[in-house]
mmCIF file of C-alpha atoms in Angstrom:
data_model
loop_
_atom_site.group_PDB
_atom_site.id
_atom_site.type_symbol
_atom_site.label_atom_id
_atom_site.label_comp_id
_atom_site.label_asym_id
_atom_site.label_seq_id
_atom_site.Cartn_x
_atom_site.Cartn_y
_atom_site.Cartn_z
ATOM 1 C CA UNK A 242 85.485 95.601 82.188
ATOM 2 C CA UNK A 243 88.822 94.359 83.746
ATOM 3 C CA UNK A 244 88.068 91.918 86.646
ATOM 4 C CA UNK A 245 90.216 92.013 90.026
ATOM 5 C CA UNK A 246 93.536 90.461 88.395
ATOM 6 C CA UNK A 247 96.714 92.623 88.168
ATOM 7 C CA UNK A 248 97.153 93.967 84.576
ATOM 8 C CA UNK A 249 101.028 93.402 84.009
ATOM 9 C CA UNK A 250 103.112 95.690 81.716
ATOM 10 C CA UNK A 251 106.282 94.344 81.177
ATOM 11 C CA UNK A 252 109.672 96.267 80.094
ATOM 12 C CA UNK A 253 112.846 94.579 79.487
ATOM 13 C CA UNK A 254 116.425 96.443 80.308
ATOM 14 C CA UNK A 255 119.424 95.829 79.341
ATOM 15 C CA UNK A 256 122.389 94.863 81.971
ATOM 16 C CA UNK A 257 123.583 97.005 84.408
ATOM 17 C CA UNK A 258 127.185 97.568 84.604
ATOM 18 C CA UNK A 259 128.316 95.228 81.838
ATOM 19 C CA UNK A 260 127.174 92.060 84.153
ATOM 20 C CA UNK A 261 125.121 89.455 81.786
ATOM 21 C CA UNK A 262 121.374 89.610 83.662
ATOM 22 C CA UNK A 263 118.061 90.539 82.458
ATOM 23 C CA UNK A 264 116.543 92.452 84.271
ATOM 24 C CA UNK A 265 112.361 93.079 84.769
ATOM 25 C CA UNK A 266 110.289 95.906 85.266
ATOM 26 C CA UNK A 267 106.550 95.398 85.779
ATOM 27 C CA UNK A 268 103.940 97.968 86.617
ATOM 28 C CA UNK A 269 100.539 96.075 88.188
ATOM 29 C CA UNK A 270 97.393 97.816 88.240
ATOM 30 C CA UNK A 271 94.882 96.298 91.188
ATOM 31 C CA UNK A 272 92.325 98.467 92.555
ATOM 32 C CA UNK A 273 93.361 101.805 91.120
ATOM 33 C CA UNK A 274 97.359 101.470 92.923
ATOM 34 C CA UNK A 275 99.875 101.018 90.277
ATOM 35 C CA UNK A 276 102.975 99.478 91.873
ATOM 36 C CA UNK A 277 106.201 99.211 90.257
ATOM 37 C CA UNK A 278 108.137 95.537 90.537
ATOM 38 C CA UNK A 279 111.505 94.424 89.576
ATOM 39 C CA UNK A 280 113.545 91.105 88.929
ATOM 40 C CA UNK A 281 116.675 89.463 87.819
ATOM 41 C CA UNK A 282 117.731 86.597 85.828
ATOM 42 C CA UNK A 283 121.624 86.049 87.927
ATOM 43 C CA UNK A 284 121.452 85.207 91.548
ATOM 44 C CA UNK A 285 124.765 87.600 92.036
ATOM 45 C CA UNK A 286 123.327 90.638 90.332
ATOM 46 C CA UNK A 287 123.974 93.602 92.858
ATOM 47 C CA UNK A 288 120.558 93.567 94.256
ATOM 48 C CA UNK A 289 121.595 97.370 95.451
ATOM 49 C CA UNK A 290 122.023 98.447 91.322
ATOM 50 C CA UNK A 291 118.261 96.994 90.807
ATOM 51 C CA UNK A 292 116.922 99.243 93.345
ATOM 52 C CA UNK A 293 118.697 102.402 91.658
ATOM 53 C CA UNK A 294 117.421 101.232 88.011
ATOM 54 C CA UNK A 295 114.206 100.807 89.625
ATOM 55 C CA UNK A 296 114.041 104.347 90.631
ATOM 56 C CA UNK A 297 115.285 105.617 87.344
ATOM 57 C CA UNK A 298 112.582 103.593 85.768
ATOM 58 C CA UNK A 299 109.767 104.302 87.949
ATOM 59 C CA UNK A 300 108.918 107.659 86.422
ATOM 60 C CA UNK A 301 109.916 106.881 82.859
ATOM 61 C CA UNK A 302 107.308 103.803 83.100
ATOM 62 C CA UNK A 303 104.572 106.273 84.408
ATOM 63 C CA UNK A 304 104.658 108.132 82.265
ATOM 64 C CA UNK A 305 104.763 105.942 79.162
ATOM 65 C CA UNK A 306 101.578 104.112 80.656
ATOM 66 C CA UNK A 307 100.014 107.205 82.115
ATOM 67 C CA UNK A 308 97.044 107.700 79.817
ATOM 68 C CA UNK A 309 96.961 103.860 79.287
ATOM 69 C CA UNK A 310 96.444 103.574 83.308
ATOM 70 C CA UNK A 311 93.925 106.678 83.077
ATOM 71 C CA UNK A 312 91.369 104.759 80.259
ATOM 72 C CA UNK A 313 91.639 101.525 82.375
ATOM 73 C CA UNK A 314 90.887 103.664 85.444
ATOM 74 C CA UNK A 315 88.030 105.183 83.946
ATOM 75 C CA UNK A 316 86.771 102.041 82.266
ATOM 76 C CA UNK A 317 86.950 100.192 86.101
ATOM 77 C CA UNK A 318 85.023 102.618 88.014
ATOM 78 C CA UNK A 319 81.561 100.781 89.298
ATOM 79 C CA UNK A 320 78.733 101.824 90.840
ATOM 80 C CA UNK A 321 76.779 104.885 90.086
ATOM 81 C CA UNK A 322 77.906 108.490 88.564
ATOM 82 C CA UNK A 323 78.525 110.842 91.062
ATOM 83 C CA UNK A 324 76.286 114.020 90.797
ATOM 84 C CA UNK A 325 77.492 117.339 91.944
ATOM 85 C CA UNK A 326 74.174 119.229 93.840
ATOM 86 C CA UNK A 327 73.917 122.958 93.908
ATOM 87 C CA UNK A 328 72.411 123.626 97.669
ATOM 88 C CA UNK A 329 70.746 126.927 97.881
ATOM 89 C CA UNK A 330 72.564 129.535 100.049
ATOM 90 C CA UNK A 331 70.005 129.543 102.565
ATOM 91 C CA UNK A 332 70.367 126.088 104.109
ATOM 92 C CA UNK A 333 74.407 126.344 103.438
ATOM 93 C CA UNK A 334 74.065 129.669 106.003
ATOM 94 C CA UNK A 335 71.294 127.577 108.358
ATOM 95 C CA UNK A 336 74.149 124.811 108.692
ATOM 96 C CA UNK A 337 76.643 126.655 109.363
ATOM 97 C CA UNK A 338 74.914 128.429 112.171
ATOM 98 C CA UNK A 339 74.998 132.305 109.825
ATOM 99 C CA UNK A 340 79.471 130.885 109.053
ATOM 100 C CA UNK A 341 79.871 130.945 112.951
ATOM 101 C CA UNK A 342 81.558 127.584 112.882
ATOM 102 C CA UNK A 343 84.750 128.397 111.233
ATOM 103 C CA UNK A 344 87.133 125.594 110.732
ATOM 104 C CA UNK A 345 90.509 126.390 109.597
ATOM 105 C CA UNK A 346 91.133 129.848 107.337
ATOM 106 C CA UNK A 347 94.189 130.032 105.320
ATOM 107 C CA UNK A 348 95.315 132.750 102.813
ATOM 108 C CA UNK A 349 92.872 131.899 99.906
ATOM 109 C CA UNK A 350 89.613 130.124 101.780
ATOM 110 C CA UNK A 351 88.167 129.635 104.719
ATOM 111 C CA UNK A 352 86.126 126.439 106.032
ATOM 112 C CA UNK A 353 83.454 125.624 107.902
ATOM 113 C CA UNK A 354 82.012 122.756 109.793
ATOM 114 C CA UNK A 355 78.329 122.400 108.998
ATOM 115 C CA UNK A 356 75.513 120.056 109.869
ATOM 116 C CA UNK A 357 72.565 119.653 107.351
ATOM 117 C CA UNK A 358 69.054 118.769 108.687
ATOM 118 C CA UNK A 359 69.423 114.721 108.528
ATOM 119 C CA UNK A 360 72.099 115.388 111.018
ATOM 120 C CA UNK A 361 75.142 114.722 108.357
ATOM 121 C CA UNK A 362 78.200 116.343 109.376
ATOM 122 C CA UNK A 363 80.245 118.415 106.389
ATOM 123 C CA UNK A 364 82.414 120.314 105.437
ATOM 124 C CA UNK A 365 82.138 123.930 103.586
ATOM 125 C CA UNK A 366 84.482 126.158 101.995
ATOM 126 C CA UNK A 367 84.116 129.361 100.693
ATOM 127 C CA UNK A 368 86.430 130.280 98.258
ATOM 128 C CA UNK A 369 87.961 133.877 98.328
ATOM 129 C CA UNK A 370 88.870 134.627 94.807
ATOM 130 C CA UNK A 371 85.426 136.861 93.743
ATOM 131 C CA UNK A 372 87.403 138.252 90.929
ATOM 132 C CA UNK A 373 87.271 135.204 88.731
ATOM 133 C CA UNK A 374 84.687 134.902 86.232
ATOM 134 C CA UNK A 375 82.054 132.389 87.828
ATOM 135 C CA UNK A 376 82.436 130.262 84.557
ATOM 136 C CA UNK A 377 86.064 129.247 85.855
ATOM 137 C CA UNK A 378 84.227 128.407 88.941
ATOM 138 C CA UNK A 379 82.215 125.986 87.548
ATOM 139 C CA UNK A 380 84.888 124.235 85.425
ATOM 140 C CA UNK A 381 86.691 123.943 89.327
ATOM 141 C CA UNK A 382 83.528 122.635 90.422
ATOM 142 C CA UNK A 383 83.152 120.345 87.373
ATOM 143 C CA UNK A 384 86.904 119.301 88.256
ATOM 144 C CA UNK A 385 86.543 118.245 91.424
ATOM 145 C CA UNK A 386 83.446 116.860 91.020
ATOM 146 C CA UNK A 387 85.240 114.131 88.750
ATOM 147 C CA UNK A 388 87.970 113.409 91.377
ATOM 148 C CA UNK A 389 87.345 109.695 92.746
ATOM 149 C CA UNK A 390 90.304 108.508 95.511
ATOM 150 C CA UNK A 391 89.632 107.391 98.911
ATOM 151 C CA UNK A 392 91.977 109.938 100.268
ATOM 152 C CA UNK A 393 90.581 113.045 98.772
ATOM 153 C CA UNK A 394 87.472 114.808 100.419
ATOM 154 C CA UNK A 395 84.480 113.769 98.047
ATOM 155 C CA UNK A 396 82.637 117.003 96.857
ATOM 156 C CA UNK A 397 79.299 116.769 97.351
ATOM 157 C CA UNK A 398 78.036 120.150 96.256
ATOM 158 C CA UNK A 399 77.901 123.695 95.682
ATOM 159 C CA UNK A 400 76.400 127.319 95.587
ATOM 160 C CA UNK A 401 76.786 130.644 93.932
ATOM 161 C CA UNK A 402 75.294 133.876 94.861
ATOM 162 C CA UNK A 403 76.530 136.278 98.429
ATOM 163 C CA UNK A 404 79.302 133.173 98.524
ATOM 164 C CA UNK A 405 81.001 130.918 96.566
ATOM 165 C CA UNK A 406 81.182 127.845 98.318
ATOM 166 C CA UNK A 407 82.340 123.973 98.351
ATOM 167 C CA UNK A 408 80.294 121.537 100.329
ATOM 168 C CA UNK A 409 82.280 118.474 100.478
ATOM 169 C CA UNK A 410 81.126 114.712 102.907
ATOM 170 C CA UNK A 411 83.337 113.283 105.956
ATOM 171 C CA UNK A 412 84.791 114.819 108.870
ATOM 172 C CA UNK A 413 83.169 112.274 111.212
ATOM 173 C CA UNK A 414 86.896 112.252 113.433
ATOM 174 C CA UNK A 415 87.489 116.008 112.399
ATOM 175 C CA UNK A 416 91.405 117.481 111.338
ATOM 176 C CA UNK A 417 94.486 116.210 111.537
ATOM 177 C CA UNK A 418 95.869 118.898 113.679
ATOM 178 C CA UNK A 419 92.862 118.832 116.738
ATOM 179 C CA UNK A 420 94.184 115.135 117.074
ATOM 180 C CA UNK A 421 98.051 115.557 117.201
ATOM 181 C CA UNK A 422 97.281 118.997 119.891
ATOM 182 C CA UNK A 423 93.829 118.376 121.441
ATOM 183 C CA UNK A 424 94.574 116.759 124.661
ATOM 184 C CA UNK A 425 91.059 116.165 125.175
ATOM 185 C CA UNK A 426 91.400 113.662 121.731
ATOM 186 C CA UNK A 427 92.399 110.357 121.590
ATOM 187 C CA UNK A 428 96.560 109.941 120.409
ATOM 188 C CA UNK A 429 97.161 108.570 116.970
ATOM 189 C CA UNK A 430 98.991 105.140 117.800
ATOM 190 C CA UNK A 431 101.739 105.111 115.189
ATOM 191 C CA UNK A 432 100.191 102.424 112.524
ATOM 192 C CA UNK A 433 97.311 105.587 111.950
ATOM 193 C CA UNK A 434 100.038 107.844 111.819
ATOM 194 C CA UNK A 435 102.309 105.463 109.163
ATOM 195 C CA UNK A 436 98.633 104.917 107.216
ATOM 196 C CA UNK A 437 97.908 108.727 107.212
ATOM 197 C CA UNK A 438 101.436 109.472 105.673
ATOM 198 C CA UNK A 439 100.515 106.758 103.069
ATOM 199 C CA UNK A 440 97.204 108.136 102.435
ATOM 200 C CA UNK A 441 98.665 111.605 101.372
ATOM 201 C CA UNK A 442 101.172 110.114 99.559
ATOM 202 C CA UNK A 443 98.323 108.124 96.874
ATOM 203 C CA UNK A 444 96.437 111.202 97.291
ATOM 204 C CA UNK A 445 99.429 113.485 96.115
ATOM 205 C CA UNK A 446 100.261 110.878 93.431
ATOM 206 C CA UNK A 447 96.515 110.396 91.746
ATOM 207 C CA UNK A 448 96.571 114.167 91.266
ATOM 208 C CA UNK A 449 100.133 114.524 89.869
ATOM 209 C CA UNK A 450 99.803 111.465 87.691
ATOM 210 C CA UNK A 451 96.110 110.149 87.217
ATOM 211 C CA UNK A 452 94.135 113.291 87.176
ATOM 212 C CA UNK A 453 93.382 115.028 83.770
ATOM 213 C CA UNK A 454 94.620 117.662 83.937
ATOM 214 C CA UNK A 455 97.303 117.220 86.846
ATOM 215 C CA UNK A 456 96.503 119.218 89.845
ATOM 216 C CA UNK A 457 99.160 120.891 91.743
ATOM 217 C CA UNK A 458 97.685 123.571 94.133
ATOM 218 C CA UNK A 459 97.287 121.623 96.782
ATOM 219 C CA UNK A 460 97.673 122.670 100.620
ATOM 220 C CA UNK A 461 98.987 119.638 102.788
ATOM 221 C CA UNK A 462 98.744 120.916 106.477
ATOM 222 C CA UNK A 463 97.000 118.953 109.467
ATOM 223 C CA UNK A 464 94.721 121.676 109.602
ATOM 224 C CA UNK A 465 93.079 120.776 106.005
ATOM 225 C CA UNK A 466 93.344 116.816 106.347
ATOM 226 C CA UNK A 467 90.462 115.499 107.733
ATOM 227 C CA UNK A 468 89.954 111.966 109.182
ATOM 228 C CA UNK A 469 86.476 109.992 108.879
ATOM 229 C CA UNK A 470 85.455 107.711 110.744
ATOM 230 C CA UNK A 471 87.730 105.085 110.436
ATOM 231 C CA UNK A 472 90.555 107.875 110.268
ATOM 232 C CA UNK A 473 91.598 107.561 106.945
ATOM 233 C CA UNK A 474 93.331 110.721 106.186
ATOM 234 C CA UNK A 475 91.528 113.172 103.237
ATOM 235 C CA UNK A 476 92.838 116.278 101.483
ATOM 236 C CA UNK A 477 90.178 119.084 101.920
ATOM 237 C CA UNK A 478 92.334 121.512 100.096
ATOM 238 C CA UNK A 479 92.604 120.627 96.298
ATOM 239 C CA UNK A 480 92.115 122.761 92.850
ATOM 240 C CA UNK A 481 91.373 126.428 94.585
ATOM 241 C CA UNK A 482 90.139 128.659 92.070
ATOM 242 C CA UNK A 483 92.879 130.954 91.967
ATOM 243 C CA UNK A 484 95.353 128.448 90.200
ATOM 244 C CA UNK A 485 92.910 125.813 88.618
ATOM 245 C CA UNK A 486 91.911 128.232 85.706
ATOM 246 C CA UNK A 487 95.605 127.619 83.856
ATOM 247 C CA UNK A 488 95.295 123.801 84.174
ATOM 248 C CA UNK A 489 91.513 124.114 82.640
ATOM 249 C CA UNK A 490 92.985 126.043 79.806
ATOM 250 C CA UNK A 491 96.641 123.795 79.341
ATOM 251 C CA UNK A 492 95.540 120.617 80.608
ATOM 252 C CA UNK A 493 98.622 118.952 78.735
ATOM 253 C CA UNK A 494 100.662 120.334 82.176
ATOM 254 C CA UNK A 495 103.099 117.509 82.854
ATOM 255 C CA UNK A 496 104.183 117.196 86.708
ATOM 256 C CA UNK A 497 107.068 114.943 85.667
ATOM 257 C CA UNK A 498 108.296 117.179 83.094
ATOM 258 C CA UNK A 499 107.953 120.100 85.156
ATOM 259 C CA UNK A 500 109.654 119.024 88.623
ATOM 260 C CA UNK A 501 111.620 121.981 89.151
ATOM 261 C CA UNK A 502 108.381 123.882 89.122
ATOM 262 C CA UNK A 503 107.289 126.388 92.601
ATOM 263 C CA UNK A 504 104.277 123.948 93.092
ATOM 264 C CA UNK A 505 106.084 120.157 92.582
ATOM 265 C CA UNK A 506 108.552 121.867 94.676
ATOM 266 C CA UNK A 507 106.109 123.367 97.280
ATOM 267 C CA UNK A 508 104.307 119.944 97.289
ATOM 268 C CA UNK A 509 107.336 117.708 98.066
ATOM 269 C CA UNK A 510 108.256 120.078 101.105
ATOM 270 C CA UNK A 511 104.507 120.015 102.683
ATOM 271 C CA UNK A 512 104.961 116.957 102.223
ATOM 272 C CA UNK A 513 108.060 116.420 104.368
ATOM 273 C CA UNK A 514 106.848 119.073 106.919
ATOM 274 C CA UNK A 515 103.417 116.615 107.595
ATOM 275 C CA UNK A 516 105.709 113.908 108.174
ATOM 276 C CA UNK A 517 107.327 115.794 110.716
ATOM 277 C CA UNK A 518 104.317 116.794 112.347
ATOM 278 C CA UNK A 519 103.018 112.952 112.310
ATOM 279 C CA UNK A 520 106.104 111.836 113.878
ATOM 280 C CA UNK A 521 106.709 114.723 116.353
ATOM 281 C CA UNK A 522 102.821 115.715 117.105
ATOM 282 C CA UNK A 523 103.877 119.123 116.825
ATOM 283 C CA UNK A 524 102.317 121.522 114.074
ATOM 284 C CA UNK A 525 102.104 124.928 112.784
ATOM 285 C CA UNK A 526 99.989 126.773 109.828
ATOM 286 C CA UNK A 527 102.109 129.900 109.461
ATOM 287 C CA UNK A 528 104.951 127.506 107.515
ATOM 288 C CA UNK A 529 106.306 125.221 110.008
ATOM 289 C CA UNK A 530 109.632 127.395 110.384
ATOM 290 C CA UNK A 531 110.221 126.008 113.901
ATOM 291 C CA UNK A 532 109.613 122.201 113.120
ATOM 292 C CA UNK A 533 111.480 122.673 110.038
ATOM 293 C CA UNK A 534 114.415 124.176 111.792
ATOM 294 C CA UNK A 535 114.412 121.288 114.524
ATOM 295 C CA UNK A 536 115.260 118.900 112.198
ATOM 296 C CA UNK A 537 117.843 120.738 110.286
ATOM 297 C CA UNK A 538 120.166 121.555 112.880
ATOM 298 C CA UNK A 539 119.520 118.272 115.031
ATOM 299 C CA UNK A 540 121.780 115.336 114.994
ATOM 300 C CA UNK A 541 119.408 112.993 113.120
ATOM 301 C CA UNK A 542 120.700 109.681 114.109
ATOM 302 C CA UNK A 543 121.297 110.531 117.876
ATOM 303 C CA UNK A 544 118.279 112.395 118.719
ATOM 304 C CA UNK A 545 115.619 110.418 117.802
ATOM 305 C CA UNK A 546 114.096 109.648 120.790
ATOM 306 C CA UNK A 547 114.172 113.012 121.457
ATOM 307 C CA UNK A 548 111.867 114.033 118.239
ATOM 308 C CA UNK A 549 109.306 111.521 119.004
ATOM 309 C CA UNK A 550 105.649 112.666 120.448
ATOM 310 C CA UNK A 551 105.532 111.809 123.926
ATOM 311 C CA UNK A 552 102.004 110.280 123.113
ATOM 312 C CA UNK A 553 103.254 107.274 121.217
ATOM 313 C CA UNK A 554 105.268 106.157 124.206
ATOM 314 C CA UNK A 555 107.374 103.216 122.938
ATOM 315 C CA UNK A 556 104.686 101.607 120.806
ATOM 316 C CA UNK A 557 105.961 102.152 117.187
ATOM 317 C CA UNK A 558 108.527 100.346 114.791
ATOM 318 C CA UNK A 559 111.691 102.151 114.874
ATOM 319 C CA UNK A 560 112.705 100.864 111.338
ATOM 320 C CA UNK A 561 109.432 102.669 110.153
ATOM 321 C CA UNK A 562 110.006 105.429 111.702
ATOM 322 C CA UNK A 563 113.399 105.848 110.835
ATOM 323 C CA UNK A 564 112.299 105.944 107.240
ATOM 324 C CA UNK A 565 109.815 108.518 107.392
ATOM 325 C CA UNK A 566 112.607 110.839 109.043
ATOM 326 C CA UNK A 567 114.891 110.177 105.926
ATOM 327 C CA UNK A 568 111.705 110.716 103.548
ATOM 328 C CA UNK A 569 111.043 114.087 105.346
ATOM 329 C CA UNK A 570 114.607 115.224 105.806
ATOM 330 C CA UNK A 571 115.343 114.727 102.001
ATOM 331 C CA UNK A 572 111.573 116.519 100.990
ATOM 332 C CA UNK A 573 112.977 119.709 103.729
ATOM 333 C CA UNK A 574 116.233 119.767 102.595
ATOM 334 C CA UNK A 575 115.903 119.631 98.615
ATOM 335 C CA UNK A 576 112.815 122.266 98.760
ATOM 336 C CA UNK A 577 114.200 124.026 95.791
ATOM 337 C CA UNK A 578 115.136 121.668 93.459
ATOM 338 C CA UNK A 579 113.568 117.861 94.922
ATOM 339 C CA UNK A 580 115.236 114.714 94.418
ATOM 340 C CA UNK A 581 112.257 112.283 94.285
ATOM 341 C CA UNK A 582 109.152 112.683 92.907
ATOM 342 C CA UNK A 583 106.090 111.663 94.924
ATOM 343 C CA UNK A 584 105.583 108.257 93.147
ATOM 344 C CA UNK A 585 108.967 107.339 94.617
ATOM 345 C CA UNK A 586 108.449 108.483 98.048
ATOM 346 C CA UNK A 587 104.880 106.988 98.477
ATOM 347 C CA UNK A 588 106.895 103.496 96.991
ATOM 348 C CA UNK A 589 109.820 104.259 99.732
ATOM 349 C CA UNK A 590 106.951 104.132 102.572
ATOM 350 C CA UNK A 591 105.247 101.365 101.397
ATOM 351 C CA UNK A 592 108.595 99.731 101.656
ATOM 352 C CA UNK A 593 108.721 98.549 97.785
ATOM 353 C CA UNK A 594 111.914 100.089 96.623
ATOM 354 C CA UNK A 595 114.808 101.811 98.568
ATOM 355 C CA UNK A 596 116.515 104.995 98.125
ATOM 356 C CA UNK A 597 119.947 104.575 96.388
ATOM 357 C CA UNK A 598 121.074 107.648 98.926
ATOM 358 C CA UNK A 599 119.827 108.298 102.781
ATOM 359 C CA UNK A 600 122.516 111.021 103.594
#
């Protein structure tokens, strides 16, 4: 088994522009995050070039150490196996006080908040698509059930029968969106905020890149991330049986070959529009139209201050926050055909490489 160490892949380039450097591109693997480093050899090298080879590179090096990263990853897991329970319908409908507690409810499930008998609180989903054959439900259940990132809702169980449904652990601090519109909740300072836009971000890129096969139905809203008790974000809404039965049976999918797809697309915009909604405490489930409209036809240098949730005050770091507002301008405005792909973004945030281009 690998200890704690980075595991170092190394990739030499050749020079940029004619100029006589070598250049190096590293991917380190610590803790499940695979982060992407670069170097050079001449002390005048245009430091700005690096950055643009280093995005051009980023994806190609996935890729070629994609199922390397996903044996290590497997090999590295500790602890014990996860086990998948089937709870009987009866003490899913007792917990749920007979599906009274409803959640959120979007066009393919609806959720409920549930509290077993040792006082646990959960969270279950019932899954609307009867018409599939229950066998493709269990493969989704087998699916998720082998899904292991701290930002993704851990399932915990299921049952068949009247309903369909997901039971899935931790929703201690409850949604995203009862936080940034309660006023009865606590306000997100802005380094929750910055580490909840992070959070989706690994989450989005373990199911792109490290999840076999890739998963790309995935519904990014504050409604369906929850926060646990420490408020680490978690997608709730992952794999819905509707779409996961064409991954089960093509599980060779390729995100990064397919970028241009509805769902990559569909993925980076979310993605943008949950920035937004982090940065201006405003949301909406019905497709963020007016959000997404603000920040189109505002003046985005000059009305910053203006965009900013009154709850935050002045405590944030405008730098930060000036680079989440060019992350979610360029996911908004490149919804049909998107410029970066989520491994650069989440990389962008966590401030490792720039973007050649913030127009």
């Amino acid at each position: 088994m690998m200890d704690d160490k980075d595991e170092v892949l190394d990739l030499r380039a050749p020079a940029i522009g004619g100029q006589e450097a070598v250049e190096m591109f590293s991917i380190s693997i610590q803790g499940g995050d695979a982060n992407l480093h670069a170097s050079c050899s001449d002390e005048n090298f245009d430091l700005r070039l690096l950055e643009i080879k280093k995005l051009q590179y980023m994806d190609r090096l996935i890729r070629k150490f994609r199922l390397l990263l996903l044996a290590w990853l497997h090999r590295s897991r500790s602890g014990p196996k996860s086990f998948v329970r089937r709870f009987s319908f009866k003490d899913i409908k007792r917990a749920t006080d007979s599906f009274q507690r409803i959640f959120y409810r979007n066009s393919h499930a609806t959720a409920y908040q549930a509290r077993f008998g040792d006082g646990e609180l959960v969270l279950v989903k019932e899954v609307q698509a009867f018409n599939q054959d229950k066998d493709v439900f269990y493969r989704e259940v087998q699916l998720l059930g082998r899904l292991h990132h701290r930002h993704l809702l851990a399932l915990r169980g299921f049952t068949t029968g009247r309903k369909r449904l997901l039971v899935f652990n931790n929703i201690e601090n409850g949604s995203l969106k009862e936080h940034l519109n309660d006023p009865l909740k606590t306000p997100l300072n802005w380094k929750t905020r910055l580490q909840i836009a992070l959070g989706v971000a690994a989450a989005l890129e373990y199911l792109l890149l490290f999840s076999n096969p890739p998963i790309y139905h995935v519904s990014i809203t504050s409604s369906s991330i929850m926060l646990d008790e420490n408020f680490t974000a978690k997608l709730s809404d992952v794999g819905i049986l509707s779409s996961v039965g064409s991954y089960v049976t093509n599980p060779h999918n390729s995100c990064s070959e397919d970028c241009k797809s509805q769902e990559y697309s569909n993925i980076i915009f979310q993605l943008g529009v949950l920035i937004l909604e982090l940065v201006t405490g405003q949301s909406s489930d019905e497709g963020d139209s007016d959000i997404v409209e603000w920040i189109q036809e505002s003046c985005f240098r000059s009305s910053i201050d203006k965009m900013i949730d009154p709850d935050l005050g002045d405590n944030y770091d405008s730098r930060e926050l000036k680079k989440l507002l060019v992350v979610a301008r360029l996911c908004i405005k490149t919804k049909d055909k998107p410029t970066f792909s989520v491994p650069q973004i989440l990389r962008y945030i966590q401030k490792k490489v720039d973007f050649p281009c913030n127009k």
